[in-house]
Short mmCIF file of N, CA and C in Angstrom, two decimals:
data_model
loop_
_atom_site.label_atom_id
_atom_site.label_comp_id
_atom_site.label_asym_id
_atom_site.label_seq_id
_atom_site.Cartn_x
_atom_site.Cartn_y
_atom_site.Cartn_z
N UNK A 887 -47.59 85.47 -160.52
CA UNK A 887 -46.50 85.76 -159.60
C UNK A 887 -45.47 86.64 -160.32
N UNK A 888 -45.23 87.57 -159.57
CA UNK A 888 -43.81 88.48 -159.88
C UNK A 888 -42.63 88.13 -159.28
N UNK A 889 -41.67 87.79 -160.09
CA UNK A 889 -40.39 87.52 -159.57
C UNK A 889 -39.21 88.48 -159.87
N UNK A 890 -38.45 89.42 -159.09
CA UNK A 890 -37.71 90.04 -159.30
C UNK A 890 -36.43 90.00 -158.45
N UNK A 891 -35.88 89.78 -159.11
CA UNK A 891 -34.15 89.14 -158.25
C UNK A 891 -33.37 90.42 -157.78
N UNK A 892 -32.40 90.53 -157.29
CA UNK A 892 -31.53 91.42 -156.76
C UNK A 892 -30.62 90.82 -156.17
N UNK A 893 -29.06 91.37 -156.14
CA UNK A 893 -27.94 91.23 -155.53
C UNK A 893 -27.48 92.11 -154.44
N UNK A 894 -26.90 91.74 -153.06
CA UNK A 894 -26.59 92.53 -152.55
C UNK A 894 -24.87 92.06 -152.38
N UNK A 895 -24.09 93.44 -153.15
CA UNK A 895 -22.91 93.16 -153.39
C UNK A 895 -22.37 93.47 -152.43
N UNK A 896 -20.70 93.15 -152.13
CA UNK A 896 -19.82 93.55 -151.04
C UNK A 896 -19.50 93.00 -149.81
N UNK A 897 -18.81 93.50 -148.57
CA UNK A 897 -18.24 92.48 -147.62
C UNK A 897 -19.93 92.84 -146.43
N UNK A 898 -20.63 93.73 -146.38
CA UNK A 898 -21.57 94.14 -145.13
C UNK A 898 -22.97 93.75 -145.33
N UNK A 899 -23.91 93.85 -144.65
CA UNK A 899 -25.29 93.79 -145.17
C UNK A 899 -25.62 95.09 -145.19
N UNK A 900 -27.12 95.25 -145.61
CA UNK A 900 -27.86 95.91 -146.55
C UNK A 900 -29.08 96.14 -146.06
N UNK A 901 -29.42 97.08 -145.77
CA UNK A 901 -31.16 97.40 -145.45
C UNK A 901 -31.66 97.93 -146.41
N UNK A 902 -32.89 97.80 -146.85
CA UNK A 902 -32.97 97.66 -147.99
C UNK A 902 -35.25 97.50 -147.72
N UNK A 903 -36.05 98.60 -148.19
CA UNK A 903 -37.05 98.78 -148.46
C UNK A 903 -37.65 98.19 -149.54
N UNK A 904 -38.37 96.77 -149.40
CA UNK A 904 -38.68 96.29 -150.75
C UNK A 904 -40.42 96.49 -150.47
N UNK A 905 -41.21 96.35 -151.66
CA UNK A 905 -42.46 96.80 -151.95
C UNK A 905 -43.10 96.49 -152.86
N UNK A 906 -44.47 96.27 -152.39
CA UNK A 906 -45.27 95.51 -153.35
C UNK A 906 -46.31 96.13 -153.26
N UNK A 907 -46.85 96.98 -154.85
CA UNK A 907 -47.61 97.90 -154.76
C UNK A 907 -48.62 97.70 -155.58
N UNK A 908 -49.71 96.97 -155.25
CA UNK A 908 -51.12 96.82 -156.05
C UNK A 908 -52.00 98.25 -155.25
N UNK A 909 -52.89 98.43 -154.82
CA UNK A 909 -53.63 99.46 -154.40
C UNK A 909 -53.48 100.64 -154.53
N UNK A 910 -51.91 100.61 -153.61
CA UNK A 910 -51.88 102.43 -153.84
C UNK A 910 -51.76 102.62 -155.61
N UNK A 911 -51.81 101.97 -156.66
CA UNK A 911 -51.82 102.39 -157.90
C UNK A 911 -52.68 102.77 -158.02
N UNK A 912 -53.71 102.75 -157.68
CA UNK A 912 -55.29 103.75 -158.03
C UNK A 912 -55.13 104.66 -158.33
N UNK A 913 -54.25 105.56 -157.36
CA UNK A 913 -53.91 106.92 -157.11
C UNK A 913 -53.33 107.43 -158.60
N UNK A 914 -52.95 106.60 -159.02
CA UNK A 914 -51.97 107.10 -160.56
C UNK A 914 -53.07 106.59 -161.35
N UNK A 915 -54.07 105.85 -161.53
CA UNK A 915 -54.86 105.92 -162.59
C UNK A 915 -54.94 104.36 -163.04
N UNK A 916 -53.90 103.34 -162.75
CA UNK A 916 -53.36 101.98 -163.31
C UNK A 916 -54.95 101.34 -162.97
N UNK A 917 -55.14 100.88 -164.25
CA UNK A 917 -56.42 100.11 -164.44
C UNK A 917 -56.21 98.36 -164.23
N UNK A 918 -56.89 97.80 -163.04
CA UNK A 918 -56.87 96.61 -163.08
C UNK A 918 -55.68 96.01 -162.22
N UNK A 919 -55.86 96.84 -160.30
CA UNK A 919 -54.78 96.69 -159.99
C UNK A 919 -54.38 95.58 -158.61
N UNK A 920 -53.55 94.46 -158.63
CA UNK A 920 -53.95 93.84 -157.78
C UNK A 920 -54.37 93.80 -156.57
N UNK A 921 -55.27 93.45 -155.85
CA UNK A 921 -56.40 93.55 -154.73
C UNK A 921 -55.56 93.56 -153.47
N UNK A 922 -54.63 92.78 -153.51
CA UNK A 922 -54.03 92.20 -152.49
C UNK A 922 -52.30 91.61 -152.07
N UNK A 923 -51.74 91.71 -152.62
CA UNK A 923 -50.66 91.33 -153.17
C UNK A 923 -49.45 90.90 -151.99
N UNK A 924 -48.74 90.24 -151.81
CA UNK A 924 -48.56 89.48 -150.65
C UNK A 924 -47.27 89.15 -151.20
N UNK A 925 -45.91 89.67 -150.32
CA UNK A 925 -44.57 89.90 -150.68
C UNK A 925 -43.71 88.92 -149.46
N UNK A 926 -43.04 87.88 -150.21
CA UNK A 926 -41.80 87.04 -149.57
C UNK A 926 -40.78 87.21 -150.78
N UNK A 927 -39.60 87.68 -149.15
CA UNK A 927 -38.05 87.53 -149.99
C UNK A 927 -37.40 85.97 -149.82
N UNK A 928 -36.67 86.06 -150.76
CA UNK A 928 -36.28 84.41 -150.10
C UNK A 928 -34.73 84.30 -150.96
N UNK A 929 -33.96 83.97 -149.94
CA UNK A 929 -32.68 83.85 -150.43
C UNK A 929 -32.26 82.14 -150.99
N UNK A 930 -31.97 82.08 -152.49
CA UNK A 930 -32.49 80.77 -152.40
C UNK A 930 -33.86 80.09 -152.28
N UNK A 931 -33.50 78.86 -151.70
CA UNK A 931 -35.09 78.14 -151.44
C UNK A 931 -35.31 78.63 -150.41
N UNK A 932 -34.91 79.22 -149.32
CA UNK A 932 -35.50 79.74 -148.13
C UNK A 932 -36.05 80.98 -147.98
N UNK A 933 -36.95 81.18 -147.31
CA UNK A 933 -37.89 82.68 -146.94
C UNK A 933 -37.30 83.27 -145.92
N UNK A 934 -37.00 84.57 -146.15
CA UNK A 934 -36.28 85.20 -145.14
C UNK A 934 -37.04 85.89 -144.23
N UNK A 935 -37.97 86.64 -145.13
CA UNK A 935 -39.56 87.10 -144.36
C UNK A 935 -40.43 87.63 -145.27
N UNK A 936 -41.29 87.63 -145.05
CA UNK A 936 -42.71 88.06 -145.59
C UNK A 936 -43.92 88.97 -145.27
N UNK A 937 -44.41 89.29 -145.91
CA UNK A 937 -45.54 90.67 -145.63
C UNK A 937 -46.91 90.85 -146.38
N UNK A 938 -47.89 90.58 -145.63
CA UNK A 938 -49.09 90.67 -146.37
C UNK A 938 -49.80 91.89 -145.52
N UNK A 939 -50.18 93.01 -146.41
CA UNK A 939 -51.17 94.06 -145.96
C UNK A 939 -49.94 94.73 -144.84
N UNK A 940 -49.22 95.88 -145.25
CA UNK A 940 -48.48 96.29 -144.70
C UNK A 940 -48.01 97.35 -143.25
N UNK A 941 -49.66 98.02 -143.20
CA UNK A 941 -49.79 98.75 -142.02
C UNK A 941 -50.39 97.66 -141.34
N UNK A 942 -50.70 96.68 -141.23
CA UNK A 942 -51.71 95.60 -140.17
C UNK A 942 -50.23 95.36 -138.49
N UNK A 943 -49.40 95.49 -139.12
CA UNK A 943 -48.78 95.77 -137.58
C UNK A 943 -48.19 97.42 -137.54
N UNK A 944 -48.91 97.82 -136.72
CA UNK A 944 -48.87 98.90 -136.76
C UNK A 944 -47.11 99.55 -135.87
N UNK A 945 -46.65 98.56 -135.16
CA UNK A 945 -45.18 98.81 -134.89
C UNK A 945 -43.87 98.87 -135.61
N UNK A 946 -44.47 98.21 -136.64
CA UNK A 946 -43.74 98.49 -137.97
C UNK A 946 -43.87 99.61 -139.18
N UNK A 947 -45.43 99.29 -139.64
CA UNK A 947 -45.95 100.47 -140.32
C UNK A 947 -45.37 101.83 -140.30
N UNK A 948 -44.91 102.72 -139.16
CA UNK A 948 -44.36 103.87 -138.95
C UNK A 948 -42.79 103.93 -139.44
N UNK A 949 -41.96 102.77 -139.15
CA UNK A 949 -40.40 102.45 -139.60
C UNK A 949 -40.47 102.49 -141.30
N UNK A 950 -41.80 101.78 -141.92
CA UNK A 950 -41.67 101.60 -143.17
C UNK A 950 -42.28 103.72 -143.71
N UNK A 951 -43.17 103.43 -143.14
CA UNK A 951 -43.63 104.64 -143.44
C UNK A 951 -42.30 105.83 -143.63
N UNK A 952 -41.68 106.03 -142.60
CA UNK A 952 -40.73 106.53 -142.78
C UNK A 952 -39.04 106.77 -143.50
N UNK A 953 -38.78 105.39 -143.38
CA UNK A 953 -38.09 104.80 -145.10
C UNK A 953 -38.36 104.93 -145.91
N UNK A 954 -39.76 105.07 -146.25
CA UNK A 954 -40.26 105.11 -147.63
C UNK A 954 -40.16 106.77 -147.94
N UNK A 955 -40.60 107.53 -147.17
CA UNK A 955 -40.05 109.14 -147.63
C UNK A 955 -38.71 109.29 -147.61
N UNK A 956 -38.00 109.03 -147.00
CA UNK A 956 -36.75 108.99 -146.90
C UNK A 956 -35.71 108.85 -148.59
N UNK A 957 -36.02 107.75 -148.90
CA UNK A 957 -35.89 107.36 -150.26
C UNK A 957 -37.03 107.57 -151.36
N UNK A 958 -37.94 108.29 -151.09
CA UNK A 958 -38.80 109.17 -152.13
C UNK A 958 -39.74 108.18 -152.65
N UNK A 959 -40.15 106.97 -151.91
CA UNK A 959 -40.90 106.54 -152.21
C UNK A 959 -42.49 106.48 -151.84
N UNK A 960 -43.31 106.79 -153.14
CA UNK A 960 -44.85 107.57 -152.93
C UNK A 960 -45.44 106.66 -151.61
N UNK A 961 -46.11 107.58 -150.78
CA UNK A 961 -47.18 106.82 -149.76
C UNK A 961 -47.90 105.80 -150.09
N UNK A 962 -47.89 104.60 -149.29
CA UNK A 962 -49.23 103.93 -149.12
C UNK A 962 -50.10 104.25 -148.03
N UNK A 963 -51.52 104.03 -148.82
CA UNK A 963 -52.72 104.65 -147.82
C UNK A 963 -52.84 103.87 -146.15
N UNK A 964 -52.96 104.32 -145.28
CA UNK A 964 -52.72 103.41 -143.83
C UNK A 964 -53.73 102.50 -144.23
N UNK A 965 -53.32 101.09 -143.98
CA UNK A 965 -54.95 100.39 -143.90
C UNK A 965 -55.39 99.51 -145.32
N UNK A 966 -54.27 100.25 -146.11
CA UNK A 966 -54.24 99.47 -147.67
C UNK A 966 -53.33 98.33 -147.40
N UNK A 967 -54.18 97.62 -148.79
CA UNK A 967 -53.43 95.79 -149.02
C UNK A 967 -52.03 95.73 -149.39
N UNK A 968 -51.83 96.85 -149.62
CA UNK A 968 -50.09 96.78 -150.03
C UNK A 968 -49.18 95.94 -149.56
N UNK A 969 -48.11 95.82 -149.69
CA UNK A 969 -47.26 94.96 -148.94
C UNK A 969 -45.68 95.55 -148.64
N UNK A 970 -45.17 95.53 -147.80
CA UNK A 970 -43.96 96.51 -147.75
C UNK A 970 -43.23 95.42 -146.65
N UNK A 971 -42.15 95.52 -146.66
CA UNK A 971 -40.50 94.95 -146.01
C UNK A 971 -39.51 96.02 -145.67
N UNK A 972 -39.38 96.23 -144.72
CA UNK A 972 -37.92 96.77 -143.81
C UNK A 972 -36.99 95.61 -143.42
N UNK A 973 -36.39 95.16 -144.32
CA UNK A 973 -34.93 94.04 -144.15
C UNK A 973 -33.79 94.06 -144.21
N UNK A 974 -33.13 93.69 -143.42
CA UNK A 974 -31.48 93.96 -143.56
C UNK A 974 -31.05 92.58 -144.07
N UNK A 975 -30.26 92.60 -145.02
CA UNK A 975 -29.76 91.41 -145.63
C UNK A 975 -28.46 91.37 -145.66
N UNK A 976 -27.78 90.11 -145.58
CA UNK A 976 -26.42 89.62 -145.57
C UNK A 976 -25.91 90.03 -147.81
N UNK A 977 -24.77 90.20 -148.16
CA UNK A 977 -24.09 90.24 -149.08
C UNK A 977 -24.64 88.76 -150.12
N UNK A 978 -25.17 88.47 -151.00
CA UNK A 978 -25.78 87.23 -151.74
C UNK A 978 -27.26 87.57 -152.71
N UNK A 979 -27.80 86.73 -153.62
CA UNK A 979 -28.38 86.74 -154.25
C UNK A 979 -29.97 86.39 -153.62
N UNK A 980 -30.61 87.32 -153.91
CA UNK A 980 -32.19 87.02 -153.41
C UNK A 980 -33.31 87.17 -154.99
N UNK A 981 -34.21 86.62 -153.87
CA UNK A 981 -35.55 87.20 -155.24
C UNK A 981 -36.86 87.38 -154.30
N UNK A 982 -37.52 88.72 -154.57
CA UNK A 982 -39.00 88.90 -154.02
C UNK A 982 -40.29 88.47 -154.93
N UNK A 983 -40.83 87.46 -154.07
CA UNK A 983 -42.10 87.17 -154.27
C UNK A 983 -43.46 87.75 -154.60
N UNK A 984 -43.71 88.25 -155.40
CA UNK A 984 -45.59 88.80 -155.38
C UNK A 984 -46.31 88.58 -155.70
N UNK A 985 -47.24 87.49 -154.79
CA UNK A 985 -48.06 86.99 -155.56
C UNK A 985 -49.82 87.65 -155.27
N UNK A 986 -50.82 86.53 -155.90
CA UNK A 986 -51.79 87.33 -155.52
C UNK A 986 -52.87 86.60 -154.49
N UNK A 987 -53.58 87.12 -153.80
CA UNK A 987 -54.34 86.38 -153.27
C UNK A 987 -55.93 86.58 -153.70
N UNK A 988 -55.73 85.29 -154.62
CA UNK A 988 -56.94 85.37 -155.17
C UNK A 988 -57.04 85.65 -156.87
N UNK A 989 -57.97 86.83 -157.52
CA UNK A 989 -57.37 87.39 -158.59
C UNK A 989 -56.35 87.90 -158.95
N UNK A 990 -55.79 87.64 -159.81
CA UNK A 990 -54.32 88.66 -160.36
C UNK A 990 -54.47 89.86 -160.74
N UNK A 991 -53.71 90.76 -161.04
CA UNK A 991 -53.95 92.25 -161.40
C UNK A 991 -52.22 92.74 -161.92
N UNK A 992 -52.16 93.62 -161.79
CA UNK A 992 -51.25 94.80 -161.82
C UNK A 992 -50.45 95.09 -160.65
N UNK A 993 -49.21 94.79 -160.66
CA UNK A 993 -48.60 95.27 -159.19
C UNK A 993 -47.13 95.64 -159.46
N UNK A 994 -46.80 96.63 -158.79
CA UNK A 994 -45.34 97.18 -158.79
C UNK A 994 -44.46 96.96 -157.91
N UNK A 995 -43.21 95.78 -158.08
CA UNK A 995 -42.28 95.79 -157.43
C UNK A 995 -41.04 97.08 -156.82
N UNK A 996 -40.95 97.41 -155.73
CA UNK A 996 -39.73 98.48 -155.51
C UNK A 996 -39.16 97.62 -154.56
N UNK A 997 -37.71 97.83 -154.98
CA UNK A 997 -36.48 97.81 -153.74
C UNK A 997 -35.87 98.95 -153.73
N UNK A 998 -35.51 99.43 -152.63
CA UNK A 998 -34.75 100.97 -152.03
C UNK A 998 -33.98 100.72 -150.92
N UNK A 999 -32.56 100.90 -151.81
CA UNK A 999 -31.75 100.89 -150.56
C UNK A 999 -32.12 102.07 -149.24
N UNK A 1000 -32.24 101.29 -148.44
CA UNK A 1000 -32.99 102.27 -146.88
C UNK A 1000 -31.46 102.11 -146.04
N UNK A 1001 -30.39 102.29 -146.51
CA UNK A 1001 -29.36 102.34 -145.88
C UNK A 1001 -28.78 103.56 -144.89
N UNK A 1002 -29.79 104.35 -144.94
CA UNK A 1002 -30.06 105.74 -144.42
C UNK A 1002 -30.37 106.22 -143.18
N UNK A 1003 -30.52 107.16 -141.96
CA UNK A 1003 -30.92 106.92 -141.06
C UNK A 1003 -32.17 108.09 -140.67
N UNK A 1004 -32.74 106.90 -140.71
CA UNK A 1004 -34.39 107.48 -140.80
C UNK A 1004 -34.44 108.87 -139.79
N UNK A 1005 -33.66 108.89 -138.51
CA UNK A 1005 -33.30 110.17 -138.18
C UNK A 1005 -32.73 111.22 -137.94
N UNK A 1006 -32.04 110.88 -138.91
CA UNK A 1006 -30.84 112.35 -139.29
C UNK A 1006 -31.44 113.40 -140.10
N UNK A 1007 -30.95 114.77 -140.28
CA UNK A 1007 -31.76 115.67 -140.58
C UNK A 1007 -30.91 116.30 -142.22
#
């Protein structure tokens, strides 16, 4: 399991692109990379939400897809195990989950503030 904490400071909430990147690492060469990797935020002991295999709802997939260029973060392949979050969070201390399902491997945590508006030019 990967545990990586973050603060979201100040009086407002926060949208905020978090990511869990076993697969698309192929693409860069990373040897031994996790298969599957399966991402909960959780503020505290509680889960705020969670994401396994990140294009599988495809009404979302396009919002993330598009955050993620937005803030320059590399593509995941449609259809890959990746795991990705579009969340808006209240001001407080969190930590994202990555674990594996199944074998362990190699996986890259990102958070990106997506505070941005995906359609402005």
């Amino acid at each position: 399991i990967l545990i990586p904490g973050f603060v979201i400071a100040g009086n407002g909430a926060k949208r905020l692109l978090i990511r869990a990147a076993g697969p698309a690492l192929d693409e860069f060469g990373v040897p031994g990379v996790l298969a599957d990797p399966q991402l909960a935020v959780f503020k505290g002991g509680t889960l705020v939400l969670s994401n396994d295999n990140w294009s599988a709802d495809l009404s979302k997939a396009g919002v993330v897809t598009s955050f993620g260029r937005l803030v320059g973060a590399f593509p995941f392949a449609a259809g890959s195990k990746d795991a990705a979050l579009l969340v808006t969070l209240a001001p407080g201390a969190y930590t994202a989950h990555i674990v594996a399902d199944g074998v362990g491997g190699v996986a890259l945590a990102e958070i990106y503030d997506a505070s941005v508006n995906p359609n402005a030019d």
